[in-house]
C-alpha positions as protocol buffer text, in pm:
chain_id: "A"
residue {
  index: 1
  type: SER
  ca { x: 14740 y: 10769 z: 18345 }
}
residue {
  index: 2
  type: ALA
  ca { x: 14725 y: 10603 z: 18000 }
}
residue {
  index: 3
  type: THR
  ca { x: 14876 y: 10276 z: 17931 }
}
residue {
  index: 4
  type: LYS
  ca { x: 14984 y: 10203 z: 17576 }
}
residue {
  index: 5
  type: THR
  ca { x: 15100 y: 9892 z: 17398 }
}
residue {
  index: 6
  type: SER
  ca { x: 15124 y: 9783 z: 17045 }
}
residue {
  index: 7
  type: SER
  ca { x: 15034 y: 9460 z: 16862 }
}
residue {
  index: 8
  type: PRO
  ca { x: 15173 y: 9143 z: 17051 }
}
residue {
  index: 9
  type: SER
  ca { x: 15503 y: 8929 z: 16989 }
}
residue {
  index: 10
  type: SER
  ca { x: 15684 y: 8699 z: 17203 }
}
residue {
  index: 11
  type: SER
  ca { x: 15898 y: 8628 z: 17484 }
}
residue {
  index: 12
  type: PRO
  ca { x: 16078 y: 8887 z: 17742 }
}
residue {
  index: 13
  type: THR
  ca { x: 16445 y: 8946 z: 17677 }
}
residue {
  index: 14
  type: SER
  ca { x: 16549 y: 9299 z: 17780 }
}
residue {
  index: 15
  type: PRO
  ca { x: 16441 y: 9610 z: 17980 }
}
residue {
  index: 16
  type: LEU
  ca { x: 16310 y: 9896 z: 17802 }
}
residue {
  index: 17
  type: THR
  ca { x: 16572 y: 10189 z: 17721 }
}
residue {
  index: 18
  type: ASN
  ca { x: 16537 y: 10533 z: 17687 }
}
residue {
  index: 19
  type: SER
  ca { x: 16682 y: 10651 z: 17351 }
}
residue {
  index: 20
  type: THR
  ca { x: 16854 y: 10972 z: 17317 }
}
residue {
  index: 21
  type: GLN
  ca { x: 16877 y: 10954 z: 16962 }
}
residue {
  index: 22
  type: THR
  ca { x: 16793 y: 11249 z: 16735 }
}
residue {
  index: 23
  type: GLN
  ca { x: 16835 y: 11093 z: 16407 }
}
residue {
  index: 24
  type: PHE
  ca { x: 16511 y: 10899 z: 16256 }
}
residue {
  index: 25
  type: THR
  ca { x: 16527 y: 10524 z: 16264 }
}
residue {
  index: 26
  type: PRO
  ca { x: 16428 y: 10348 z: 15930 }
}
residue {
  index: 27
  type: ILE
  ca { x: 16142 y: 10109 z: 15963 }
}
residue {
  index: 28
  type: THR
  ca { x: 15976 y: 9894 z: 15735 }
}
residue {
  index: 29
  type: SER
  ca { x: 15795 y: 9667 z: 15984 }
}
residue {
  index: 30
  type: ALA
  ca { x: 15778 y: 9665 z: 16365 }
}
residue {
  index: 31
  type: THR
  ca { x: 15575 y: 9560 z: 16672 }
}
residue {
  index: 32
  type: ASP
  ca { x: 15680 y: 9632 z: 17030 }
}
residue {
  index: 33
  type: ASN
  ca { x: 15474 y: 9460 z: 17299 }
}
residue {
  index: 34
  type: PHE
  ca { x: 15732 y: 9581 z: 17574 }
}
residue {
  index: 35
  type: GLU
  ca { x: 15832 y: 9231 z: 17643 }
}
residue {
  index: 36
  type: GLY
  ca { x: 16178 y: 9306 z: 17535 }
}
residue {
  index: 37
  type: GLU
  ca { x: 16211 y: 9144 z: 17190 }
}
residue {
  index: 38
  type: ASN
  ca { x: 16295 y: 9381 z: 16907 }
}
residue {
  index: 39
  type: PRO
  ca { x: 16218 y: 9692 z: 17120 }
}
residue {
  index: 40
  type: LEU
  ca { x: 16175 y: 9991 z: 16927 }
}
residue {
  index: 41
  type: PRO
  ca { x: 16395 y: 10320 z: 17020 }
}
residue {
  index: 42
  type: TRP
  ca { x: 16155 y: 10493 z: 17226 }
}
residue {
  index: 43
  type: ILE
  ca { x: 16229 y: 10847 z: 17363 }
}
residue {
  index: 44
  type: LEU
  ca { x: 16104 y: 10816 z: 17727 }
}
residue {
  index: 45
  type: GLY
  ca { x: 16177 y: 11202 z: 17822 }
}
residue {
  index: 46
  type: ASN
  ca { x: 16470 y: 11348 z: 18025 }
}
residue {
  index: 47
  type: PRO
  ca { x: 16388 y: 11215 z: 18314 }
}
residue {
  index: 48
  type: PRO
  ca { x: 16188 y: 10930 z: 18192 }
}
residue {
  index: 49
  type: GLN
  ca { x: 15802 y: 11011 z: 18164 }
}
residue {
  index: 50
  type: TRP
  ca { x: 15714 y: 10658 z: 18099 }
}
residue {
  index: 51
  type: THR
  ca { x: 15789 y: 10317 z: 18240 }
}
residue {
  index: 52
  type: ILE
  ca { x: 15707 y: 9949 z: 18210 }
}
residue {
  index: 53
  type: ASP
  ca { x: 15387 y: 9814 z: 18374 }
}
residue {
  index: 54
  type: SER
  ca { x: 15371 y: 9424 z: 18465 }
}
residue {
  index: 55
  type: THR
  ca { x: 15019 y: 9475 z: 18636 }
}
residue {
  index: 56
  type: VAL
  ca { x: 14847 y: 9535 z: 18324 }
}
residue {
  index: 57
  type: SER
  ca { x: 14848 y: 9436 z: 17945 }
}
residue {
  index: 58
  type: ILE
  ca { x: 14640 y: 9340 z: 17675 }
}
residue {
  index: 59
  type: GLN
  ca { x: 14851 y: 9051 z: 17607 }
}
residue {
  index: 60
  type: GLY
  ca { x: 15171 y: 8923 z: 17728 }
}
residue {
  index: 61
  type: GLU
  ca { x: 15322 y: 9043 z: 18073 }
}
residue {
  index: 62
  type: ASN
  ca { x: 15390 y: 9407 z: 18006 }
}
residue {
  index: 63
  type: SER
  ca { x: 15261 y: 9740 z: 17890 }
}
residue {
  index: 64
  type: ILE
  ca { x: 15385 y: 10091 z: 17896 }
}
residue {
  index: 65
  type: ARG
  ca { x: 15258 y: 10351 z: 18121 }
}
residue {
  index: 66
  type: ASN
  ca { x: 15302 y: 10739 z: 18178 }
}
residue {
  index: 67
  type: LEU
  ca { x: 15457 y: 10864 z: 18515 }
}
residue {
  index: 68
  type: PRO
  ca { x: 15171 y: 11121 z: 18609 }
}
residue {
  index: 69
  type: PRO
  ca { x: 15311 y: 11447 z: 18514 }
}
residue {
  index: 70
  type: ILE
  ca { x: 15287 y: 11714 z: 18771 }
}
residue {
  index: 71
  type: GLY
  ca { x: 15142 y: 12066 z: 18749 }
}
residue {
  index: 72
  type: ASN
  ca { x: 14907 y: 12256 z: 18526 }
}
residue {
  index: 73
  type: GLY
  ca { x: 14941 y: 12165 z: 18153 }
}
residue {
  index: 74
  type: ALA
  ca { x: 15232 y: 11925 z: 18199 }
}
residue {
  index: 75
  type: THR
  ca { x: 15262 y: 11646 z: 17978 }
}
residue {
  index: 76
  type: SER
  ca { x: 15411 y: 11300 z: 17988 }
}
residue {
  index: 77
  type: ASP
  ca { x: 15530 y: 11228 z: 17601 }
}
residue {
  index: 78
  type: LEU
  ca { x: 15641 y: 10880 z: 17471 }
}
residue {
  index: 79
  type: SER
  ca { x: 15798 y: 10967 z: 17147 }
}
residue {
  index: 80
  type: LEU
  ca { x: 15947 y: 10761 z: 16849 }
}
residue {
  index: 81
  type: ARG
  ca { x: 16129 y: 10911 z: 16554 }
}
residue {
  index: 82
  type: ILE
  ca { x: 16084 y: 10694 z: 16258 }
}
residue {
  index: 83
  type: ASP
  ca { x: 16148 y: 10704 z: 15876 }
}
residue {
  index: 84
  type: LEU
  ca { x: 15920 y: 10497 z: 15668 }
}
residue {
  index: 85
  type: PRO
  ca { x: 16012 y: 10402 z: 15307 }
}
residue {
  index: 86
  type: THR
  ca { x: 15634 y: 10378 z: 15213 }
}
residue {
  index: 87
  type: SER
  ca { x: 15291 y: 10467 z: 15336 }
}
residue {
  index: 88
  type: ALA
  ca { x: 15197 y: 10256 z: 15673 }
}
residue {
  index: 89
  type: LEU
  ca { x: 14942 y: 10235 z: 15944 }
}
residue {
  index: 90
  type: ILE
  ca { x: 15049 y: 10305 z: 16288 }
}
residue {
  index: 91
  type: ARG
  ca { x: 14860 y: 10143 z: 16541 }
}
residue {
  index: 92
  type: CYS
  ca { x: 14831 y: 10107 z: 16910 }
}
residue {
  index: 93
  type: GLU
  ca { x: 14620 y: 9966 z: 17213 }
}
residue {
  index: 94
  type: ALA
  ca { x: 14547 y: 10212 z: 17462 }
}
residue {
  index: 95
  type: LYS
  ca { x: 14368 y: 10158 z: 17822 }
}
residue {
  index: 96
  type: VAL
  ca { x: 14302 y: 10543 z: 17878 }
}
residue {
  index: 97
  type: ASP
  ca { x: 14241 y: 10647 z: 18265 }
}
residue {
  index: 98
  type: ILE
  ca { x: 14271 y: 11004 z: 18319 }
}
residue {
  index: 99
  type: HIS
  ca { x: 14084 y: 11264 z: 18521 }
}
residue {
  index: 100
  type: MET
  ca { x: 13794 y: 11373 z: 18293 }
}
residue {
  index: 101
  type: PRO
  ca { x: 13700 y: 11610 z: 18155 }
}
residue {
  index: 102
  type: PHE
  ca { x: 14021 y: 11844 z: 18217 }
}
residue {
  index: 103
  type: ASP
  ca { x: 14314 y: 11602 z: 18137 }
}
residue {
  index: 104
  type: SER
  ca { x: 14360 y: 11421 z: 17787 }
}
residue {
  index: 105
  type: PHE
  ca { x: 14528 y: 11123 z: 17612 }
}
residue {
  index: 106
  type: GLU
  ca { x: 14707 y: 11257 z: 17276 }
}
residue {
  index: 107
  type: TYR
  ca { x: 14829 y: 11063 z: 16973 }
}
residue {
  index: 108
  type: LEU
  ca { x: 15044 y: 11309 z: 16764 }
}
residue {
  index: 109
  type: ILE
  ca { x: 15222 y: 11279 z: 16420 }
}
residue {
  index: 110
  type: ASP
  ca { x: 15447 y: 11549 z: 16364 }
}
residue {
  index: 111
  type: GLY
  ca { x: 15277 y: 11761 z: 16576 }
}
residue {
  index: 112
  type: GLU
  ca { x: 14934 y: 11716 z: 16422 }
}
residue {
  index: 113
  type: LYS
  ca { x: 14673 y: 11552 z: 16651 }
}
residue {
  index: 114
  type: ARG
  ca { x: 14543 y: 11242 z: 16538 }
}
residue {
  index: 115
  type: ALA
  ca { x: 14342 y: 11123 z: 16826 }
}
residue {
  index: 116
  type: VAL
  ca { x: 14250 y: 11300 z: 17144 }
}
residue {
  index: 117
  type: MET
  ca { x: 14048 y: 11117 z: 17424 }
}
residue {
  index: 118
  type: THR
  ca { x: 13918 y: 11306 z: 17715 }
}
residue {
  index: 119
  type: SER
  ca { x: 13758 y: 11063 z: 17897 }
}
residue {
  index: 120
  type: ASN
  ca { x: 13821 y: 10721 z: 18043 }
}
residue {
  index: 121
  type: LYS
  ca { x: 13741 y: 10427 z: 17813 }
}
residue {
  index: 122
  type: PRO
  ca { x: 13653 y: 10086 z: 17938 }
}
residue {
  index: 123
  type: GLY
  ca { x: 13921 y: 9818 z: 17841 }
}
residue {
  index: 124
  type: TRP
  ca { x: 14152 y: 9890 z: 17589 }
}
residue {
  index: 125
  type: THR
  ca { x: 14085 y: 10121 z: 17273 }
}
residue {
  index: 126
  type: SER
  ca { x: 14273 y: 10068 z: 16937 }
}
residue {
  index: 127
  type: VAL
  ca { x: 14394 y: 10393 z: 16792 }
}
residue {
  index: 128
  type: VAL
  ca { x: 14498 y: 10379 z: 16421 }
}
residue {
  index: 129
  type: THR
  ca { x: 14642 y: 10639 z: 16196 }
}
residue {
  index: 130
  type: GLY
  ca { x: 14752 y: 10651 z: 15839 }
}
residue {
  index: 131
  type: VAL
  ca { x: 15114 y: 10798 z: 15779 }
}
residue {
  index: 132
  type: SER
  ca { x: 15276 y: 10889 z: 15471 }
}
residue {
  index: 133
  type: PRO
  ca { x: 15642 y: 10811 z: 15369 }
}
residue {
  index: 134
  type: GLY
  ca { x: 15940 y: 10975 z: 15513 }
}
residue {
  index: 135
  type: GLU
  ca { x: 16041 y: 11088 z: 15838 }
}
residue {
  index: 136
  type: HIS
  ca { x: 15797 y: 11153 z: 16112 }
}
residue {
  index: 137
  type: THR
  ca { x: 15807 y: 11193 z: 16499 }
}
residue {
  index: 138
  type: VAL
  ca { x: 15500 y: 10987 z: 16671 }
}
residue {
  index: 139
  type: VAL
  ca { x: 15411 y: 11117 z: 17004 }
}
residue {
  index: 140
  type: PHE
  ca { x: 15185 y: 10950 z: 17281 }
}
residue {
  index: 141
  type: ARG
  ca { x: 15108 y: 11213 z: 17530 }
}
residue {
  index: 142
  type: VAL
  ca { x: 14924 y: 11245 z: 17861 }
}
residue {
  index: 143
  type: LYS
  ca { x: 14815 y: 11612 z: 17937 }
}
residue {
  index: 144
  type: ASN
  ca { x: 14703 y: 11764 z: 18240 }
}
residue {
  index: 145
  type: ALA
  ca { x: 14443 y: 12019 z: 18254 }
}
residue {
  index: 146
  type: ASP
  ca { x: 14594 y: 12382 z: 18175 }
}
residue {
  index: 147
  type: MET
  ca { x: 14426 y: 12537 z: 18485 }
}
residue {
  index: 148
  type: VAL
  ca { x: 14292 y: 12427 z: 18804 }
}
residue {
  index: 149
  type: PRO
  ca { x: 13950 y: 12259 z: 18760 }
}
residue {
  index: 150
  type: PRO
  ca { x: 13664 y: 12455 z: 18922 }
}
residue {
  index: 151
  type: ILE
  ca { x: 13551 y: 12114 z: 19086 }
}
residue {
  index: 152
  type: PRO
  ca { x: 13739 y: 11825 z: 19304 }
}
residue {
  index: 153
  type: ARG
  ca { x: 13862 y: 11561 z: 19106 }
}
């Protein structure tokens, strides 16, 4: 599984909610540390494929982690539909714990892979990408291998 958080803010106030929105959310500046303050409208999947994890975090008490996908080629997607007035950097901190070299953690903007990790990384890894103004779909994806590996995992 992969655990992901963004830059820290403060104090827990509400649980994570699964957005069902199809519209793009205008964003000028945002941070979501999954502590409940100023949460972003994350799309967790239906049924939800991601959940709050209070056992590991980069700062604060929470992070978000995927629920392991089941089956060859299966994915767990965490999505965000945003509308940016200007160019921006989108950054997350990821703790990647996957079954290498067959599974992967992917970071996509509008379907374009901006980062792919196919092995465990020690500690937290910064993932940063530039995004142009306009409407974008951001996806953090954990993907199972497309086939059964020839060796035990």
